[in-house]
PDB file of C-alpha atoms and ligand atoms in Angstrom:
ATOM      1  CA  UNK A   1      89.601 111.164  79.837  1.00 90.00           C
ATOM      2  CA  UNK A   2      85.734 111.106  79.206  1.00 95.00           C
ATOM      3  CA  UNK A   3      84.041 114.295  78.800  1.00 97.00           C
ATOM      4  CA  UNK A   4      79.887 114.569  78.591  1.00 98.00           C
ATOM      5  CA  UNK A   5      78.242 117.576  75.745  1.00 98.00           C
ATOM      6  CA  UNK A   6      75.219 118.146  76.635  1.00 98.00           C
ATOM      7  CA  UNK A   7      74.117 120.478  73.994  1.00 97.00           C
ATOM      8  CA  UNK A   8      70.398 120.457  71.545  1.00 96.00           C
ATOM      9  CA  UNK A   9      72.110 122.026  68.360  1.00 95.00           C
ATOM     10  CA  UNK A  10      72.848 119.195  66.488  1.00 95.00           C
ATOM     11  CA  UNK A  11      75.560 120.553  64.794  1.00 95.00           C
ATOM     12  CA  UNK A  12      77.662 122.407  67.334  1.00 95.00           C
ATOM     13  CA  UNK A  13      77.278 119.006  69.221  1.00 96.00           C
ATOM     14  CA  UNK A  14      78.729 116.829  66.521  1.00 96.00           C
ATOM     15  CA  UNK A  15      81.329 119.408  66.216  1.00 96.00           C
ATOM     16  CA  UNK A  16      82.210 119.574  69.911  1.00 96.00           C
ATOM     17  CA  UNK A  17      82.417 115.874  69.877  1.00 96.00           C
ATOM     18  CA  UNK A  18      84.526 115.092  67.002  1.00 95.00           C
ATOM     19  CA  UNK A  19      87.193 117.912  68.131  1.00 95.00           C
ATOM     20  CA  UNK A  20      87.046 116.615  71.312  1.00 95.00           C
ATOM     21  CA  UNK A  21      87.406 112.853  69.890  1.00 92.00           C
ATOM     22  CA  UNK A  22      90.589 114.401  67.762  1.00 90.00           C
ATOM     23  CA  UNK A  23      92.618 114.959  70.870  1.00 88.00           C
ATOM     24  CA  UNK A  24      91.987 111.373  72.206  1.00 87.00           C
ATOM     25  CA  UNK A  25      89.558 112.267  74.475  1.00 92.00           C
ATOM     26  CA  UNK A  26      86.141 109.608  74.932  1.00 93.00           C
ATOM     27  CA  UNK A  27      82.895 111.466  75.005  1.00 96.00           C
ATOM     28  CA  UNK A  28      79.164 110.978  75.415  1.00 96.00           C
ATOM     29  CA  UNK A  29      76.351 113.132  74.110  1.00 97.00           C
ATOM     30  CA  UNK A  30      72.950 114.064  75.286  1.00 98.00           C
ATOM     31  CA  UNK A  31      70.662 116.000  73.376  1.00 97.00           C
ATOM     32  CA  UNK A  32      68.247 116.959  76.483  1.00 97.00           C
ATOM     33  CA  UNK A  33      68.720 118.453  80.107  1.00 97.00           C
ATOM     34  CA  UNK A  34      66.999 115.316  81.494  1.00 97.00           C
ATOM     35  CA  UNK A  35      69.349 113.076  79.061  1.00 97.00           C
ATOM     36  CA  UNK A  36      72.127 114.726  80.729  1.00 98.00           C
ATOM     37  CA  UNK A  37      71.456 115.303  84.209  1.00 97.00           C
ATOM     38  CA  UNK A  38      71.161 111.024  83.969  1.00 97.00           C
ATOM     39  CA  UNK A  39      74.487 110.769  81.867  1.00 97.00           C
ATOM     40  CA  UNK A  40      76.242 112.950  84.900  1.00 97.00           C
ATOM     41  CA  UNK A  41      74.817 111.379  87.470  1.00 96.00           C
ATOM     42  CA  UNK A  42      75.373 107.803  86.356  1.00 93.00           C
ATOM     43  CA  UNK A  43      78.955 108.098  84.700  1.00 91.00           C
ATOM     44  CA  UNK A  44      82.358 109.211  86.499  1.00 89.00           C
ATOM     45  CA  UNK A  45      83.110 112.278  83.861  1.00 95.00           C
ATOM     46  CA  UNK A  46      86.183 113.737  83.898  1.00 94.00           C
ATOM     47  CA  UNK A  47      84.608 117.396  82.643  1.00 97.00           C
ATOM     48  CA  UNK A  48      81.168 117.943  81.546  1.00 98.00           C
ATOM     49  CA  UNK A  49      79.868 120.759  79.001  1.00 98.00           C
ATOM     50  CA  UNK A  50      76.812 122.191  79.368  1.00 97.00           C
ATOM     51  CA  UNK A  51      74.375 124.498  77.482  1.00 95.00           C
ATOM     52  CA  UNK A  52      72.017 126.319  78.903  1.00 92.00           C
ATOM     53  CA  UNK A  53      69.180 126.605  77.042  1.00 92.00           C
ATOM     54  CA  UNK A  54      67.999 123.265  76.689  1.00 95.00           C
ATOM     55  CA  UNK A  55      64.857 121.310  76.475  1.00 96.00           C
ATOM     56  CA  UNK A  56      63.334 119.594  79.017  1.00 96.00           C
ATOM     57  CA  UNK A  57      65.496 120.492  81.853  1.00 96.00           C
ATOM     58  CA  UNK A  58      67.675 123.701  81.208  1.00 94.00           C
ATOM     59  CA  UNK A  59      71.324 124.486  82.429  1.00 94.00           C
ATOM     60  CA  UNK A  60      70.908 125.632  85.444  1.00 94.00           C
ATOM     61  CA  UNK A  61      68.468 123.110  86.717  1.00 96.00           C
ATOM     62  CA  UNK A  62      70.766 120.378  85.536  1.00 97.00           C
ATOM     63  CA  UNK A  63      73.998 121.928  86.814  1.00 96.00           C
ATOM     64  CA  UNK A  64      72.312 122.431  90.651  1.00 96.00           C
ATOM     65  CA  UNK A  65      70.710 118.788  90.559  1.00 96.00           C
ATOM     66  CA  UNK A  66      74.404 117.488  89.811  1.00 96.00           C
ATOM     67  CA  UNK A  67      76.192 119.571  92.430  1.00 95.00           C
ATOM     68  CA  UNK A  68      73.623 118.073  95.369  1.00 94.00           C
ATOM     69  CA  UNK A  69      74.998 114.647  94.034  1.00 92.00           C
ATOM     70  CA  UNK A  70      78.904 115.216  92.248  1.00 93.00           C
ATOM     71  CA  UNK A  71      81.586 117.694  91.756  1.00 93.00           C
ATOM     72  CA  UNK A  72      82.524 116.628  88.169  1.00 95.00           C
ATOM     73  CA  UNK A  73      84.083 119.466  86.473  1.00 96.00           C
ATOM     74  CA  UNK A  74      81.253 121.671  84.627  1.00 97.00           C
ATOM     75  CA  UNK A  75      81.812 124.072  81.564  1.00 97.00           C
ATOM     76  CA  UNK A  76      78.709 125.857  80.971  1.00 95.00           C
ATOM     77  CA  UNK A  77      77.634 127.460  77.203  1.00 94.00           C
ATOM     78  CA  UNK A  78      76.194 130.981  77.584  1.00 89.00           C
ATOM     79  CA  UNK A  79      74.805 132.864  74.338  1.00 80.00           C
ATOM     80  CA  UNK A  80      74.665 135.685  77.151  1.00 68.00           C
ATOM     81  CA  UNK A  81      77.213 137.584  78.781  1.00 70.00           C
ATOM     82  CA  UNK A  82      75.359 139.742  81.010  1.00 69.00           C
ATOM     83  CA  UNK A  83      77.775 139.817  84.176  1.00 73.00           C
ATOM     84  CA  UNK A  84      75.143 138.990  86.459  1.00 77.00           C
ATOM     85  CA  UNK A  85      74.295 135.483  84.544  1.00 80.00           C
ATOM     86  CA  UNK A  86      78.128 134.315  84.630  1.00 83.00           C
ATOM     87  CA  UNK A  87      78.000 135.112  88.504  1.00 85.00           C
ATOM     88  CA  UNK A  88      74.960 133.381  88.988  1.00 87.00           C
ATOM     89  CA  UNK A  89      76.219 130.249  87.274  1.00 87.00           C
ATOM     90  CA  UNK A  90      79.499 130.482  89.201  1.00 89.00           C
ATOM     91  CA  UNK A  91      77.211 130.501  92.065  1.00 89.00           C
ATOM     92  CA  UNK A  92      75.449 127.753  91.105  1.00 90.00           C
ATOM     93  CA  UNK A  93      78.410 125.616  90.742  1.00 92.00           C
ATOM     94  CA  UNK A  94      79.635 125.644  87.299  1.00 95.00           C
ATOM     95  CA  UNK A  95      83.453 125.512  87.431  1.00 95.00           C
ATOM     96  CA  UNK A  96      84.217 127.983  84.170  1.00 94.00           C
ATOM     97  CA  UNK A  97      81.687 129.266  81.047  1.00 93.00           C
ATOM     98  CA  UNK A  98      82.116 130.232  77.864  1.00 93.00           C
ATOM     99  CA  UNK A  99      79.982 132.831  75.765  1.00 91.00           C
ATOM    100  CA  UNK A 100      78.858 131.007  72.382  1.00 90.00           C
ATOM    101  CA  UNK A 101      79.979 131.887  69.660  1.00 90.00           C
ATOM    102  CA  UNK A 102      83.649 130.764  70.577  1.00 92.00           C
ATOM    103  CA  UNK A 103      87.222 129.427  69.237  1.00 94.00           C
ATOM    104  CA  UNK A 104      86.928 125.530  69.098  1.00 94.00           C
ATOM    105  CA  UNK A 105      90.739 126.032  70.402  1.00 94.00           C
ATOM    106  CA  UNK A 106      89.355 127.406  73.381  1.00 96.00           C
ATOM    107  CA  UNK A 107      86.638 125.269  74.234  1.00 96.00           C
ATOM    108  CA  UNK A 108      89.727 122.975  74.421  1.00 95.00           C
ATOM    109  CA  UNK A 109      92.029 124.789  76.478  1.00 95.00           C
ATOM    110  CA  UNK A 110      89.459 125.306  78.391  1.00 96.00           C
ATOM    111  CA  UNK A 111      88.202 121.833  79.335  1.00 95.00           C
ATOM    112  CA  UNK A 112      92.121 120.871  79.771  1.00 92.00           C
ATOM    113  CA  UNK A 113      92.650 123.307  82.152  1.00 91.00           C
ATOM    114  CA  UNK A 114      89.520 121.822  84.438  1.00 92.00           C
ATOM    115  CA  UNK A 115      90.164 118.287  83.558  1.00 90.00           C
ATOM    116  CA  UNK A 116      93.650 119.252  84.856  1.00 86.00           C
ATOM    117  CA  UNK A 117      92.266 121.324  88.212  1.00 83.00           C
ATOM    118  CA  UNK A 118      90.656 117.859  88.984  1.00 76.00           C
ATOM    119  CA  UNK A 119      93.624 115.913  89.231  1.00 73.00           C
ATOM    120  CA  UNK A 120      95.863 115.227  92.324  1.00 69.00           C
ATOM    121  CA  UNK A 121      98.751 116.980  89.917  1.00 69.00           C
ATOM    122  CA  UNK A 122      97.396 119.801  88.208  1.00 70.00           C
ATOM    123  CA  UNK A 123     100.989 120.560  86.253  1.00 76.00           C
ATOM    124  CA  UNK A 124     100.499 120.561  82.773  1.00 82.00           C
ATOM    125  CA  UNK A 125     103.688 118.262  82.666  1.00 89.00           C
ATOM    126  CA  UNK A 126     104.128 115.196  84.177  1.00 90.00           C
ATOM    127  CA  UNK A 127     107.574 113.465  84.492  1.00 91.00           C
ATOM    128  CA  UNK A 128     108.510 109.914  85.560  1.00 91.00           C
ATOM    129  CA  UNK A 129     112.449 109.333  84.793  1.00 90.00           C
ATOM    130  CA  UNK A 130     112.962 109.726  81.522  1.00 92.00           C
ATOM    131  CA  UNK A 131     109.036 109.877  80.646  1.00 94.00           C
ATOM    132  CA  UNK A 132     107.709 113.102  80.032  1.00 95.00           C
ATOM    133  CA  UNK A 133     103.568 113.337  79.415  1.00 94.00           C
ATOM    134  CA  UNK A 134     102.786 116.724  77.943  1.00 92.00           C
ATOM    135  CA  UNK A 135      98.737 117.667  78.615  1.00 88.00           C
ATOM    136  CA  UNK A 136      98.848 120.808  76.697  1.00 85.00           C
ATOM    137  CA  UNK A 137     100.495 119.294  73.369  1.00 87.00           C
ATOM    138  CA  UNK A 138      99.255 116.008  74.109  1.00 90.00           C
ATOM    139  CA  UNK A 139     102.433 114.427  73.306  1.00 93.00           C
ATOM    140  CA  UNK A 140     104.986 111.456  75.287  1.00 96.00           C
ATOM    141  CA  UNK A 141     108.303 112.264  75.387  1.00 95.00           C
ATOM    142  CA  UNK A 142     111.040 109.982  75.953  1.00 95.00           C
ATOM    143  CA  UNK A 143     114.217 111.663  76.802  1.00 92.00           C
ATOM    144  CA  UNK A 144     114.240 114.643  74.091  1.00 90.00           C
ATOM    145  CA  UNK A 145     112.181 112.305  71.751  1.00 94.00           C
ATOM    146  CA  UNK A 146     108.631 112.451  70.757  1.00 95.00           C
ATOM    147  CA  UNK A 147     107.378 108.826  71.150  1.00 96.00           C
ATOM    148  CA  UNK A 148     104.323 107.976  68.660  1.00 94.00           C
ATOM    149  CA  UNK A 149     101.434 107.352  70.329  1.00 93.00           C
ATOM    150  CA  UNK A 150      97.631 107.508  68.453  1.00 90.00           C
ATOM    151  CA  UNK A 151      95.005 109.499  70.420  1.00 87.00           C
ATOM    152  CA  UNK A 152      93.942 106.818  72.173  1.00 86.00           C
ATOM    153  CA  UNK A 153      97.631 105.272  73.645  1.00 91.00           C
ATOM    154  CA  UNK A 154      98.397 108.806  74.407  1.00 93.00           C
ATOM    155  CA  UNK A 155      94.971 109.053  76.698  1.00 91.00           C
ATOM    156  CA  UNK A 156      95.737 105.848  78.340  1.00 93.00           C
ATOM    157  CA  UNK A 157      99.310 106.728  78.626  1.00 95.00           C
ATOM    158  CA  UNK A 158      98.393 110.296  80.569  1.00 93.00           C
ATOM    159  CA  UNK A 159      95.442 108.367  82.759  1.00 93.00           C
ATOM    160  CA  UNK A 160      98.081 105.669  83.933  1.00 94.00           C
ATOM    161  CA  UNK A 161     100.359 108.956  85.017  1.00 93.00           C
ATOM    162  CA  UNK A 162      98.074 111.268  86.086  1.00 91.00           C
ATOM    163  CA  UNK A 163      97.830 108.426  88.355  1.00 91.00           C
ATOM    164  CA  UNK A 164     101.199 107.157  89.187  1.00 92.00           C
ATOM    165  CA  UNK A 165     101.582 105.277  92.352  1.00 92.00           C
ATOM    166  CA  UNK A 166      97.826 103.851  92.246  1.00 93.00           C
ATOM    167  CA  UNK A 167      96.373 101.056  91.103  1.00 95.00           C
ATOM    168  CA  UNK A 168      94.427 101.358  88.132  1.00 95.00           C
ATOM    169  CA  UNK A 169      91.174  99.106  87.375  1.00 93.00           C
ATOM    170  CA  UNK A 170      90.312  97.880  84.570  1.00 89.00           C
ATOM    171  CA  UNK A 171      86.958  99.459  85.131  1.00 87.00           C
ATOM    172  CA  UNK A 172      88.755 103.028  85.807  1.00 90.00           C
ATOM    173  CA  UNK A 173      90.123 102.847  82.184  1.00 89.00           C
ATOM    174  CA  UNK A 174      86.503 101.204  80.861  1.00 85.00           C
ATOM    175  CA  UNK A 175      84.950 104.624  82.777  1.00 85.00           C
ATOM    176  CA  UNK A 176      87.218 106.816  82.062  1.00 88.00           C
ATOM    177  CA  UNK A 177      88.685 106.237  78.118  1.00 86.00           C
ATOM    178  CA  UNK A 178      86.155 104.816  76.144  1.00 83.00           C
ATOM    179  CA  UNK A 179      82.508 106.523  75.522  1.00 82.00           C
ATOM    180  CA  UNK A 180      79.047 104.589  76.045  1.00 78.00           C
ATOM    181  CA  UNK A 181      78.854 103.521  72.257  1.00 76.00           C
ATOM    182  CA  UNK A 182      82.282 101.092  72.403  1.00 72.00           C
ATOM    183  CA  UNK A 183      82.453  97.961  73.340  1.00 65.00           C
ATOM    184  CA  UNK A 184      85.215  96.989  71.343  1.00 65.00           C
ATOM    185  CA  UNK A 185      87.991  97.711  74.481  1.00 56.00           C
ATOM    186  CA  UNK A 186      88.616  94.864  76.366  1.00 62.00           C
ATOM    187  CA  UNK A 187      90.841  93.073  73.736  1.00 65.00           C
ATOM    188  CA  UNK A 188      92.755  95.935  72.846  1.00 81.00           C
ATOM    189  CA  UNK A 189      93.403  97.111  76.342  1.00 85.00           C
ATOM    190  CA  UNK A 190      96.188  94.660  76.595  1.00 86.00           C
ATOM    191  CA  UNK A 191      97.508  95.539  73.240  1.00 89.00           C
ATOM    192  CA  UNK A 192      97.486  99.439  73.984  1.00 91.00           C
ATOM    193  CA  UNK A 193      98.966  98.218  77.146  1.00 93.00           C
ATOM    194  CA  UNK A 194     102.031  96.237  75.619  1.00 93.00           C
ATOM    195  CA  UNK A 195     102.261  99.111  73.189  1.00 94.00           C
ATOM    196  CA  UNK A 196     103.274 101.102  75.487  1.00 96.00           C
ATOM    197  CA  UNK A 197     105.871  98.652  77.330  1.00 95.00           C
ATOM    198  CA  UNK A 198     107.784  98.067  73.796  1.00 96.00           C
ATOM    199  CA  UNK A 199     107.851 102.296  73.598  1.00 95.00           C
ATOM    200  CA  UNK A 200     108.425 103.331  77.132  1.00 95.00           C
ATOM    201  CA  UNK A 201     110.456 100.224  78.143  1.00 93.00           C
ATOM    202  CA  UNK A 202     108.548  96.802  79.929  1.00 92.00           C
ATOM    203  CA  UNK A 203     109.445  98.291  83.716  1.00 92.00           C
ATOM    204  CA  UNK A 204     106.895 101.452  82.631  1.00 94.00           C
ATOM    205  CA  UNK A 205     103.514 100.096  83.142  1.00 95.00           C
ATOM    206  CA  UNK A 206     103.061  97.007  86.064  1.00 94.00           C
ATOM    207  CA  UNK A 207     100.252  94.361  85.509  1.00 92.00           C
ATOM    208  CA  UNK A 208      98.638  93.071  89.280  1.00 90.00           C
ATOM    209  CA  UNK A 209      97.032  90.496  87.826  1.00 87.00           C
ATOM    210  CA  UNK A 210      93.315  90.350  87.932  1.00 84.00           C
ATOM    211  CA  UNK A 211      93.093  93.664  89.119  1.00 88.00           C
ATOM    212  CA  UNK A 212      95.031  96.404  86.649  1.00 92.00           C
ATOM    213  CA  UNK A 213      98.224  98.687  86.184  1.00 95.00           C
ATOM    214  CA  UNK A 214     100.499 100.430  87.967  1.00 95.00           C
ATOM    215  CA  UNK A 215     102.520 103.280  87.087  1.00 95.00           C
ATOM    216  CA  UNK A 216     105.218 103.490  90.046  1.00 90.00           C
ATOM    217  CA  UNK A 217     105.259 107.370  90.708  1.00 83.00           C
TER     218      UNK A 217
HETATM  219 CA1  LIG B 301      70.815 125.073  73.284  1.00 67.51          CA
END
């Protein structure tokens, strides 16, 4: 999944990103409203978080451009918690907020929960057979076994089942897995991919060639 920070402070930003990077997600950074309110528009995110009090553009103006064009998921960053602002931003379309300063751990939850709202199968388990993707521990089971996946195999592995019984482009995982800075996918896609046959068994993931991957639901 591919989440956009949108967020001036240099350091919470870095922060943000490399916790976020830790737990497999792919994830862009703008430093700017007018950076971001671009990024959103022109990118399928899967969640987006937002500070308010930005240059050039702030918050809000970014988060009610976005809504006239998409519905990507928005966390907003408030350093206020006057009842009236989290109302107003509710109003305005953000999807959930959180009051800085906060837990890293749950920034997290947090953007699972509405990365999670946005899919077809909001369960924080997903099961196919013997498969068993867990979205809160971010771990692949395989019958009562823990199969070893890196971040990055465990992302693709929960995109593919998140969704099961679809074809999945090439361009979907491009989109969706890997952040604006890497190029390097396109070879490994087919290695994650065969990765994942030799754990989950060959019958797990089908190729239609040209076009992408099934996972039969
Ligand atoms: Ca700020």
């Amino acid at each position: 999944m591919r989440v956009l920070i949108v967020e001036d402070e240099r350091d919470l930003a870095d922060a943000l990103r490399r916790a976020l990077e830790e737990e497999g997600y792919a994830v862009d950074t703008a430093q700017d409203g007018a950076e971001g309110l671009h990024k959103a528009r022109s990118w399928e995110y899967d969640a987006v978080v937002l500070d308010l009090m930005l240059p050039k553009l702030d918050g809000r103006a970014v988060l009610t451009r976005l809504r006239e064009a998409k519905s990507t998921p928005v966390l907003v960053l408030t350093a206020r918690d006057a009842i009236q602002d989290k109302v107003a931003l509710l109003d305005l379309g953000a999807d959930d907020y959180l009051t800085k300063p906060f837990a890293l751990g749950e920034l997290l939850a947090r953007v699972r929960s509405l990365i999670r709202r946005g899919c077809s199968d909001p369960r924080p388990m997903l099961r196919i057979g013997q498969v068993a993707v867990d979205t809160v521990a971010r771990v692949v089971r395989l019958g009562d076994q823990i199969v070893p996946f890196s971040a990055k195999e465990y992302a693709l592995v929960e995109f593919l089942v998140v969704h099961r019984g679809e074809l999945v482009t090439r361009t979907m995982i491009y989109e969706h897995l890997y952040d604006e800075s890497d190029d390097s996918l396109s070879n490994v896609l087919d290695v994650y991919v065969s990765r994942i046959r030799k754990r989950l068994g060959n019958d797990f993931v089908r190729t239609r060639r040209g076009e992408g991957y099934i996972v039969d639901a």
